[in-house]
Coordinates of N, CA and C in Angstrom, one line a residue:
M1 N 31.9 2.6 -22.0 CA 30.5 2.2 -22.0 C 30.0 2.2 -20.6
S2 N 28.8 2.8 -20.3 CA 28.3 2.8 -19.0 C 27.8 1.4 -18.5
E3 N 27.7 1.1 -17.3 CA 27.2 -0.1 -16.8 C 25.8 -0.3 -17.1
Q4 N 25.4 -1.6 -17.5 CA 24.2 -1.9 -17.9 C 23.3 -2.0 -16.6
K5 N 22.1 -1.4 -16.5 CA 21.4 -1.3 -15.3 C 20.2 -2.3 -15.3
F6 N 20.3 -3.2 -16.3 CA 19.2 -4.2 -16.2 C 19.8 -5.5 -16.8
F7 N 19.1 -6.7 -16.6 CA 19.6 -7.9 -17.2 C 18.5 -8.4 -18.2
V8 N 19.1 -9.2 -19.1 CA 18.3 -9.8 -20.2 C 17.8 -11.1 -19.7
Q9 N 16.4 -11.4 -19.6 CA 16.0 -12.7 -19.0 C 15.6 -13.6 -20.2
Y10 N 16.4 -14.6 -20.5 CA 16.1 -15.5 -21.6 C 15.0 -16.5 -21.2
P11 N 14.1 -16.8 -22.1 CA 13.1 -17.8 -21.7 C 13.5 -19.2 -21.3
N12 N 13.2 -19.8 -20.2 CA 13.6 -21.0 -19.8 C 12.9 -22.1 -20.8
K13 N 13.4 -23.4 -20.6 CA 12.9 -24.3 -21.4 C 11.4 -24.6 -21.3
A14 N 11.0 -24.6 -20.0 CA 9.5 -24.8 -19.8 C 8.7 -23.8 -20.5
L15 N 9.1 -22.5 -20.4 CA 8.3 -21.5 -21.0 C 8.3 -21.6 -22.5
L16 N 9.4 -22.1 -23.1 CA 9.4 -22.3 -24.6 C 8.5 -23.4 -24.9
E17 N 8.4 -24.4 -24.2 CA 7.5 -25.5 -24.5 C 6.2 -25.3 -24.2
K18 N 5.8 -24.5 -23.1 CA 4.4 -24.3 -22.7 C 3.8 -23.0 -23.3
E19 N 4.6 -22.2 -23.8 CA 4.3 -20.8 -24.3 C 3.9 -19.8 -23.2
W20 N 3.8 -20.2 -22.1 CA 3.4 -19.2 -20.9 C 3.8 -19.8 -19.6
D21 N 3.9 -18.9 -18.6 CA 4.2 -19.3 -17.3 C 3.4 -18.4 -16.3
M22 N 2.9 -19.0 -15.2 CA 2.1 -18.2 -14.2 C 2.6 -18.6 -12.9
F23 N 2.7 -17.6 -11.9 CA 3.1 -18.0 -10.5 C 2.6 -16.8 -9.7
V24 N 2.6 -17.1 -8.3 CA 2.3 -16.2 -7.3 C 3.5 -15.7 -6.7
W25 N 3.7 -14.5 -6.5 CA 5.0 -13.9 -5.9 C 4.6 -13.1 -4.6
E26 N 5.2 -13.6 -3.5 CA 5.1 -12.9 -2.3 C 6.3 -12.3 -1.8
S27 N 6.2 -11.0 -1.3 CA 7.4 -10.2 -1.0 C 7.3 -9.7 0.3
E28 N 8.5 -9.4 0.9 CA 8.7 -8.7 2.2 C 8.5 -7.1 1.9
P29 N 8.3 -6.4 3.0 CA 8.1 -5.0 2.7 C 9.6 -4.3 2.4
N30 N 9.4 -3.3 1.6 CA 10.6 -2.5 1.1 C 11.7 -3.5 0.5
A31 N 11.1 -4.4 -0.3 CA 12.0 -5.3 -1.0 C 11.9 -5.0 -2.5
I32 N 12.7 -5.9 -3.3 CA 12.8 -5.8 -4.8 C 12.4 -7.2 -5.3
P33 N 11.0 -7.4 -5.5 CA 10.5 -8.7 -5.9 C 11.2 -9.0 -7.3
A34 N 11.4 -8.0 -8.2 CA 11.9 -8.1 -9.7 C 12.9 -7.1 -9.8
A35 N 14.1 -7.3 -10.0 CA 15.1 -6.3 -10.4 C 14.9 -5.9 -11.9
A36 N 15.5 -4.8 -12.3 CA 15.2 -4.4 -13.7 C 15.7 -5.5 -14.6
H37 N 14.8 -5.8 -15.6 CA 15.1 -6.9 -16.6 C 14.2 -6.7 -17.8
I38 N 14.6 -7.5 -18.8 CA 13.9 -7.4 -20.1 C 13.8 -8.8 -20.7
H39 N 12.6 -9.0 -21.3 CA 12.5 -10.5 -22.1 C 11.4 -10.2 -23.1
D40 N 11.3 -11.3 -23.9 CA 10.4 -11.2 -25.1 C 9.0 -11.4 -24.7
Q41 N 8.8 -12.0 -23.5 CA 7.4 -12.2 -23.1 C 6.5 -11.1 -22.8
I42 N 5.2 -11.1 -23.0 CA 4.3 -10.2 -22.5 C 4.1 -10.5 -21.1
E43 N 4.1 -9.5 -20.2 CA 4.0 -9.8 -18.7 C 2.8 -9.0 -18.1
L44 N 1.9 -9.7 -17.3 CA 0.9 -9.0 -16.5 C 1.1 -9.4 -15.1
L45 N 1.0 -8.3 -14.3 CA 1.0 -8.4 -12.9 C -0.4 -8.1 -12.3
Y46 N -1.0 -8.9 -11.5 CA -2.2 -8.6 -10.8 C -2.1 -8.6 -9.4
V47 N -2.2 -7.4 -8.6 CA -1.9 -7.4 -7.3 C -3.0 -7.9 -6.4
T48 N -2.7 -8.8 -5.5 CA -3.7 -9.3 -4.6 C -3.6 -8.8 -3.2
E49 N -2.4 -8.2 -2.8 CA -2.2 -7.7 -1.5 C -1.0 -6.7 -1.5
G50 N -1.2 -5.7 -0.6 CA -0.1 -4.7 -0.5 C 0.0 -3.7 -1.5
R51 N 1.1 -3.0 -1.6 CA 1.4 -2.0 -2.6 C 2.7 -2.1 -3.2
F52 N 2.9 -1.8 -4.3 CA 4.1 -1.9 -5.1 C 4.3 -0.6 -6.0
I53 N 5.6 -0.4 -6.3 CA 6.0 0.6 -7.4 C 6.5 -0.3 -8.4
A54 N 5.9 -0.3 -9.7 CA 6.3 -0.9 -10.8 C 6.8 0.1 -11.9
T55 N 8.0 -0.1 -12.4 CA 8.5 0.8 -13.4 C 8.7 0.2 -14.7
V56 N 8.0 0.7 -15.7 CA 8.0 0.1 -17.2 C 8.6 1.2 -18.0
D57 N 9.8 0.8 -18.7 CA 10.4 1.7 -19.6 C 10.6 3.1 -19.0
G58 N 11.1 3.1 -17.8 CA 11.4 4.4 -17.1 C 10.3 5.1 -16.4
R59 N 9.0 4.7 -16.6 CA 7.8 5.3 -16.0 C 7.3 4.5 -14.8
P60 N 7.3 5.1 -13.6 CA 6.8 4.5 -12.4 C 5.2 4.5 -12.3
Y61 N 4.7 3.4 -11.7 CA 3.3 3.3 -11.5 C 3.1 2.7 -10.1
D62 N 2.2 3.4 -9.4 CA 1.8 3.0 -8.1 C 0.7 1.9 -8.1
L63 N 1.0 0.7 -7.6 CA 0.1 -0.4 -7.7 C -0.4 -0.8 -6.3
A64 N -1.8 -0.9 -6.2 CA -2.4 -1.4 -5.0 C -3.2 -2.6 -5.3
E65 N -3.8 -3.2 -4.3 CA -4.6 -4.4 -4.4 C -5.7 -4.2 -5.4
G66 N -5.8 -5.2 -6.3 CA -6.8 -5.1 -7.3 C -6.3 -4.4 -8.7
D67 N -5.1 -3.9 -8.6 CA -4.7 -3.2 -9.9 C -4.0 -4.2 -10.8
L68 N -3.9 -4.1 -12.0 CA -3.2 -4.8 -13.1 C -2.4 -3.9 -14.0
I69 N -1.2 -4.4 -14.2 CA -0.2 -3.7 -15.1 C 0.4 -4.7 -16.1
L70 N 0.5 -4.1 -17.3 CA 1.1 -4.8 -18.5 C 2.5 -4.4 -18.9
S71 N 3.4 -5.2 -19.0 CA 4.7 -5.0 -19.6 C 4.7 -5.6 -20.9
C72 N 4.9 -4.8 -22.0 CA 4.9 -5.4 -23.3 C 6.2 -6.1 -23.6
S73 N 6.3 -6.7 -24.7 CA 7.5 -7.5 -25.0 C 8.6 -6.6 -25.1
N74 N 9.8 -7.0 -24.5 CA 11.0 -6.2 -24.5 C 11.0 -4.8 -23.8
A75 N 10.0 -4.6 -22.8 CA 10.0 -3.5 -22.1 C 10.9 -3.7 -20.8
I76 N 11.7 -2.8 -20.5 CA 12.6 -2.8 -19.2 C 11.7 -2.5 -18.1
H77 N 11.6 -3.4 -17.1 CA 10.6 -3.2 -16.0 C 11.2 -3.8 -14.7
H78 N 10.8 -3.2 -13.6 CA 11.2 -3.8 -12.3 C 10.1 -3.4 -11.3
V79 N 10.1 -4.1 -10.1 CA 9.1 -4.0 -9.2 C 9.7 -3.9 -7.7
I80 N 9.2 -2.9 -7.0 CA 9.7 -2.8 -5.5 C 8.4 -2.8 -4.7
S81 N 8.4 -3.3 -3.4 CA 7.3 -3.3 -2.6 C 7.5 -2.2 -1.6
L82 N 6.3 -1.7 -1.1 CA 6.3 -0.6 -0.2 C 6.2 -1.1 1.2
P83 N 6.1 -0.1 2.2 CA 6.2 -0.6 3.6 C 5.1 -1.4 4.2
E84 N 4.0 -1.7 3.5 CA 2.9 -2.5 4.1 C 3.5 -3.9 4.5
P85 N 2.8 -4.5 5.5 CA 3.3 -5.8 6.1 C 3.4 -6.9 5.0
R86 N 2.4 -7.0 4.2 CA 2.4 -8.1 3.2 C 2.1 -7.7 1.8
H87 N 2.7 -8.5 0.9 CA 2.6 -8.1 -0.5 C 2.6 -9.4 -1.3
S88 N 1.6 -9.4 -2.3 CA 1.6 -10.5 -3.2 C 1.1 -10.1 -4.5
Y89 N 1.4 -10.9 -5.6 CA 0.7 -10.6 -6.9 C 0.9 -11.9 -7.8
Y90 N 0.0 -11.9 -8.7 CA 0.1 -13.0 -9.8 C 0.9 -12.5 -10.8
C91 N 1.7 -13.3 -11.4 CA 2.6 -12.9 -12.5 C 2.3 -13.9 -13.7
L92 N 1.9 -13.3 -14.8 CA 1.6 -14.1 -16.0 C 2.6 -13.6 -17.1
Q93 N 3.3 -14.6 -17.6 CA 4.2 -14.3 -18.8 C 3.7 -15.2 -20.0
I94 N 3.5 -14.4 -21.1 CA 3.0 -15.2 -22.3 C 3.9 -14.9 -23.6
N95 N 4.3 -16.0 -24.2 CA 5.1 -15.7 -25.4 C 4.3 -15.0 -26.4
S96 N 4.9 -14.1 -27.1 CA 4.2 -13.3 -28.2 C 3.8 -14.2 -29.4
T97 N 4.3 -15.5 -29.5 CA 3.9 -16.3 -30.5 C 2.5 -16.9 -30.3
M98 N 2.0 -16.7 -29.2 CA 0.7 -17.2 -28.9 C -0.4 -16.5 -29.8
L99 N -0.3 -15.2 -30.0 CA -1.2 -14.4 -30.7 C -1.4 -14.8 -32.1
P100 N -0.3 -14.9 -32.9 CA -0.4 -15.4 -34.2 C -1.0 -16.8 -34.4
A101 N -0.8 -17.6 -33.4 CA -1.4 -18.9 -33.4 C -2.9 -18.9 -33.2
L102 N -3.4 -17.8 -32.7 CA -4.9 -17.7 -32.4 C -5.6 -17.1 -33.5
S103 N -4.9 -16.5 -34.4 CA -5.6 -15.7 -35.5 C -5.0 -15.9 -36.9
H104 N -5.7 -15.3 -37.9 CA -5.2 -15.4 -39.2 C -3.9 -14.5 -39.3
R105 N -3.0 -14.8 -40.2 CA -1.7 -14.2 -40.3 C -1.8 -12.7 -40.5
R106 N -2.7 -12.2 -41.3 CA -2.8 -10.8 -41.6 C -3.3 -10.0 -40.4
E107 N -4.3 -10.5 -39.7 CA -4.7 -9.7 -38.5 C -3.8 -9.9 -37.3
A108 N -3.0 -11.0 -37.3 CA -2.1 -11.3 -36.2 C -1.0 -10.1 -36.0
T109 N -0.6 -9.5 -37.1 CA 0.3 -8.4 -37.0 C -0.2 -7.3 -36.1
D110 N -1.4 -6.9 -36.4 CA -2.1 -5.8 -35.6 C -2.2 -6.3 -34.2
Y111 N -2.6 -7.5 -33.8 CA -2.7 -7.9 -32.4 C -1.4 -7.9 -31.8
T112 N -0.3 -8.6 -32.5 CA 1.0 -8.7 -31.8 C 1.6 -7.4 -31.5
L113 N 1.4 -6.4 -32.4 CA 2.1 -5.2 -32.3 C 1.5 -4.4 -31.1
R114 N 0.3 -4.7 -30.6 CA -0.3 -4.0 -29.5 C 0.6 -4.3 -28.3
F115 N 1.2 -5.5 -28.2 CA 1.9 -6.0 -27.2 C 3.4 -6.0 -27.4
A116 N 3.8 -5.3 -28.5 CA 5.3 -5.2 -28.8 C 6.0 -4.2 -28.1
L117 N 5.3 -3.0 -27.9 CA 5.8 -1.8 -27.3 C 4.8 -1.2 -26.3
N118 N 5.3 -0.7 -25.2 CA 4.5 0.1 -24.3 C 4.5 1.6 -24.9
R119 N 3.2 2.0 -25.3 CA 3.1 3.3 -26.0 C 2.3 4.2 -25.1
E120 N 2.7 5.5 -25.0 CA 2.0 6.4 -24.2 C 0.4 6.5 -24.5
E121 N 0.1 6.4 -25.7 CA -1.4 6.6 -25.9 C -2.2 5.3 -25.6
L122 N -1.5 4.2 -25.2 CA -2.3 3.1 -24.8 C -2.1 2.8 -23.5
P123 N -3.1 2.2 -22.7 CA -2.9 2.0 -21.2 C -2.0 0.9 -21.0
C124 N -1.3 0.9 -19.9 CA -0.6 -0.3 -19.4 C -0.9 -0.7 -18.0
L125 N -1.6 0.4 -17.3 CA -2.1 0.2 -16.0 C -3.6 0.3 -15.9
W126 N -4.3 -0.6 -15.2 CA -5.7 -0.6 -15.0 C -5.9 -0.7 -13.4
T127 N -6.4 0.4 -12.9 CA -6.7 0.4 -11.4 C -7.8 -0.5 -11.1
R128 N -8.0 -0.7 -9.8 CA -9.1 -1.5 -9.3 C -10.5 -1.0 -9.7
E129 N -10.5 0.3 -9.6 CA -11.7 1.1 -9.9 C -12.1 0.9 -11.5
A130 N -11.0 1.1 -12.2 CA -11.2 1.0 -13.8 C -11.6 -0.4 -14.1
L131 N -11.1 -1.4 -13.4 CA -11.4 -2.9 -13.8 C -12.9 -3.4 -13.3
E132 N -13.3 -2.6 -12.3 CA -14.6 -3.0 -11.8 C -15.6 -3.2 -12.9
G133 N -16.2 -4.4 -13.0 CA -17.2 -4.7 -14.1 C -16.7 -4.9 -15.4
S134 N -15.4 -4.9 -15.6 CA -15.0 -5.0 -17.0 C -14.8 -6.5 -17.4
E135 N -14.6 -6.6 -18.7 CA -14.3 -8.0 -19.2 C -13.0 -8.4 -18.9
I136 N -12.1 -7.5 -18.8 CA -10.7 -7.7 -18.4 C -10.7 -8.4 -17.1
L137 N -11.3 -7.9 -16.1 CA -11.3 -8.4 -14.7 C -12.0 -9.7 -14.7
A138 N -13.1 -9.8 -15.5 CA -13.7 -11.2 -15.5 C -12.9 -12.3 -16.1
A139 N -12.0 -11.9 -17.1 CA -11.2 -12.8 -17.7 C -9.9 -13.2 -16.8
V140 N -9.5 -12.2 -16.2 CA -8.4 -12.5 -15.2 C -8.9 -13.3 -14.0
R141 N -10.1 -13.1 -13.6 CA -10.7 -14.0 -12.5 C -10.9 -15.4 -12.9
R142 N -11.3 -15.6 -14.1 CA -11.4 -16.9 -14.7 C -10.1 -17.7 -14.8
L143 N -9.1 -16.9 -15.2 CA -7.8 -17.5 -15.3 C -7.3 -17.9 -13.9
V144 N -7.4 -16.9 -12.9 CA -6.9 -17.2 -11.6 C -7.7 -18.5 -11.0
E145 N -9.0 -18.6 -11.2 CA -9.8 -19.7 -10.8 C -9.2 -21.0 -11.2
E146 N -8.9 -21.0 -12.6 CA -8.4 -22.3 -13.1 C -7.0 -22.6 -12.6
Y147 N -6.1 -21.6 -12.4 CA -4.8 -21.6 -11.9 C -4.9 -22.3 -10.5
E148 N -5.8 -21.8 -9.6 CA -6.0 -22.2 -8.2 C -6.6 -23.5 -8.1
H149 N -7.5 -23.8 -9.0 CA -8.3 -25.0 -8.9 C -8.2 -25.8 -10.1
P150 N -7.1 -26.4 -10.5 CA -7.0 -27.1 -11.8 C -7.8 -28.4 -11.8
G151 N -8.2 -28.6 -13.0 CA -9.1 -29.9 -13.2 C -8.6 -30.6 -14.4
Y152 N -9.4 -31.3 -15.0 CA -9.2 -32.1 -16.2 C -8.8 -31.1 -17.3
A153 N -7.7 -31.4 -18.1 CA -7.3 -30.7 -19.3 C -7.1 -29.2 -18.9
T154 N -6.4 -29.0 -17.7 CA -6.1 -27.7 -17.3 C -5.2 -26.9 -18.2
E155 N -4.3 -27.6 -18.8 CA -3.4 -27.0 -19.9 C -4.1 -26.3 -20.9
I156 N -5.2 -26.9 -21.4 CA -6.0 -26.4 -22.4 C -6.8 -25.2 -21.9
S157 N -7.4 -25.4 -20.7 CA -8.3 -24.4 -20.1 C -7.5 -23.2 -19.8
M158 N -6.2 -23.3 -19.3 CA -5.3 -22.1 -19.1 C -5.1 -21.3 -20.3
K159 N -4.8 -22.1 -21.3 CA -4.5 -21.3 -22.6 C -5.7 -20.5 -23.1
C160 N -6.9 -21.2 -23.0 CA -8.1 -20.5 -23.4 C -8.4 -19.3 -22.5
R161 N -8.1 -19.4 -21.3 CA -8.3 -18.3 -20.3 C -7.3 -17.1 -20.7
M162 N -6.1 -17.5 -21.0 CA -5.1 -16.4 -21.4 C -5.5 -15.8 -22.6
A163 N -6.1 -16.5 -23.6 CA -6.5 -15.9 -24.8 C -7.8 -15.0 -24.5
E164 N -8.6 -15.3 -23.5 CA -9.6 -14.4 -23.1 C -9.0 -13.1 -22.6
V165 N -8.0 -13.1 -21.8 CA -7.5 -12.0 -21.1 C -6.8 -11.1 -22.2
L166 N -6.0 -11.7 -23.2 CA -5.5 -11.0 -24.3 C -6.6 -10.3 -25.1
L167 N -7.7 -11.0 -25.3 CA -8.8 -10.4 -26.2 C -9.3 -9.2 -25.4
A168 N -9.6 -9.4 -24.1 CA -10.1 -8.2 -23.4 C -9.2 -7.0 -23.4
L169 N -7.9 -7.3 -23.4 CA -6.9 -6.1 -23.5 C -7.0 -5.5 -24.8
L170 N -7.0 -6.3 -25.8 CA -7.1 -5.8 -27.2 C -8.3 -4.9 -27.4
R171 N -9.6 -5.5 -27.0 CA -10.7 -4.6 -27.1 C -10.7 -3.4 -26.3
D172 N -10.2 -3.6 -25.2 CA -10.1 -2.3 -24.4 C -9.2 -1.2 -25.0
S173 N -8.2 -1.6 -25.6 CA -7.3 -0.7 -26.4 C -7.9 -0.1 -27.5
R174 N -8.9 -0.7 -28.2 CA -9.5 -0.1 -29.3 C -10.3 1.2 -29.0
G175 N -10.6 1.3 -27.7 CA -11.3 2.5 -27.3 C -10.3 3.7 -27.2
F176 N -9.0 3.4 -27.1 CA -8.0 4.4 -27.0 C -7.5 4.9 -28.3
S177 N -7.4 3.7 -29.2 CA -6.8 4.1 -30.6 C -7.5 3.1 -31.6
Q178 N -8.2 3.8 -32.5 CA -8.9 3.0 -33.5 C -7.9 2.4 -34.5
E179 N -6.7 3.0 -34.7 CA -5.8 2.5 -35.6 C -4.6 2.2 -34.8
L180 N -4.5 0.9 -34.3 CA -3.3 0.6 -33.5 C -2.1 0.4 -34.5
V181 N -2.2 -0.4 -35.5 CA -1.2 -0.5 -36.4 C -1.8 -1.0 -37.7
P182 N -1.4 -0.7 -38.9 CA -1.9 -1.3 -40.1 C -1.6 -2.8 -40.1
A183 N -2.5 -3.6 -40.5 CA -2.2 -4.9 -40.6 C -1.8 -5.3 -42.0
N184 N -0.5 -5.2 -42.2 CA 0.0 -5.6 -43.6 C 1.4 -6.1 -43.4
E185 N 2.0 -6.7 -44.5 CA 3.3 -7.3 -44.5 C 4.4 -6.4 -44.2
T186 N 4.3 -5.0 -44.6 CA 5.3 -4.1 -44.4 C 5.5 -3.8 -42.9
T187 N 4.3 -3.7 -42.3 CA 4.3 -3.6 -40.7 C 5.0 -4.7 -40.1
A188 N 4.7 -5.9 -40.6 CA 5.2 -7.1 -40.0 C 6.7 -7.2 -40.2
C189 N 7.3 -6.7 -41.2 CA 8.6 -6.6 -41.5 C 9.3 -5.6 -40.5
I190 N 8.7 -4.5 -40.3 CA 9.1 -3.5 -39.3 C 9.2 -3.9 -38.0
Y191 N 8.2 -4.7 -37.6 CA 8.0 -5.4 -36.3 C 9.3 -6.4 -36.2
R192 N 9.5 -7.2 -37.0 CA 10.5 -8.2 -36.8 C 11.9 -7.5 -36.7
A193 N 12.0 -6.3 -37.5 CA 13.4 -5.6 -37.4 C 13.4 -5.0 -36.1
L194 N 12.4 -4.5 -35.6 CA 12.3 -3.8 -34.3 C 12.8 -4.7 -33.2
I195 N 12.1 -5.9 -33.2 CA 12.5 -7.0 -32.2 C 14.0 -7.3 -32.3
H196 N 14.5 -7.5 -33.5 CA 15.9 -7.8 -33.7 C 16.8 -6.7 -33.2
I197 N 16.4 -5.4 -33.3 CA 17.2 -4.3 -32.7 C 17.2 -4.4 -31.3
R198 N 16.1 -4.7 -30.7 CA 15.9 -4.8 -29.2 C 16.8 -5.9 -28.7
Q199 N 16.8 -7.1 -29.4 CA 17.6 -8.2 -28.9 C 19.1 -8.0 -29.1
H200 N 19.6 -7.2 -30.1 CA 21.0 -7.1 -30.5 C 21.5 -5.6 -30.4
F201 N 20.9 -4.8 -29.5 CA 21.1 -3.4 -29.4 C 22.6 -3.1 -29.2
K202 N 23.4 -4.0 -28.6 CA 24.8 -3.8 -28.2 C 25.8 -4.1 -29.4
E203 N 25.2 -4.8 -30.5 CA 26.0 -5.1 -31.6 C 26.0 -4.1 -32.7
D204 N 26.9 -4.2 -33.6 CA 27.0 -3.3 -34.8 C 26.0 -3.7 -35.9
L205 N 24.8 -3.1 -35.9 CA 23.8 -3.5 -36.7 C 23.8 -2.7 -38.1
G206 N 23.7 -3.4 -39.2 CA 23.8 -2.7 -40.4 C 22.5 -3.0 -41.2
E207 N 22.3 -2.3 -42.3 CA 21.1 -2.3 -43.1 C 20.8 -3.7 -43.6
Q208 N 22.0 -4.4 -44.1 CA 21.7 -5.7 -44.5 C 21.3 -6.8 -43.6
A209 N 21.8 -6.6 -42.4 CA 21.5 -7.5 -41.3 C 19.9 -7.3 -41.0
L210 N 19.5 -6.0 -40.9 CA 18.1 -5.7 -40.6 C 17.2 -6.3 -41.8
A211 N 17.7 -6.0 -43.0 CA 16.9 -6.5 -44.1 C 16.6 -7.9 -44.2
K212 N 17.5 -8.7 -43.6 CA 17.4 -10.2 -43.6 C 16.2 -10.6 -42.7

């Protein structure tokens, strides 16, 4: 068996309790801020300074100040910084369980599957130019403002701002694909099986285990 080129990042206790995590990452030039890894959380990087190369499921993306990139749940991704003197970005990780909690069960399948896999027909990178004047950028800025200047009931406000970001991404995706996924129980079963396969890909998986 060949050596595994990435590591599985299991959610820490704080993320399990809060449903999300957000932090600022600053990096030296020509460094590796994030080695290749995989986790269940949806992850967004918003670059505030410098340039990076982010690779998502084997596809490299050049990131500059003001760019936003999405790594869907269980995508293998890593980030390296380029030679500029200063580099920083906001990193937001959201448990996929947040989406079903925000909507009815039937529609939640549609919404959740948008963030289950990085698909070629749907965007995962939004450049600074593409974001200009968009609801995505407005939602991200409101989220950053709350993060930088917390006030009373910040936990509730942060969750609301994250919901706004997810909503903006979902509505933006509709312009690329009018039929993201059918919202029905069969699709939900397929989604759960898909996640199980991703989590246990090194095991001997059989039909009975997947059916469960």
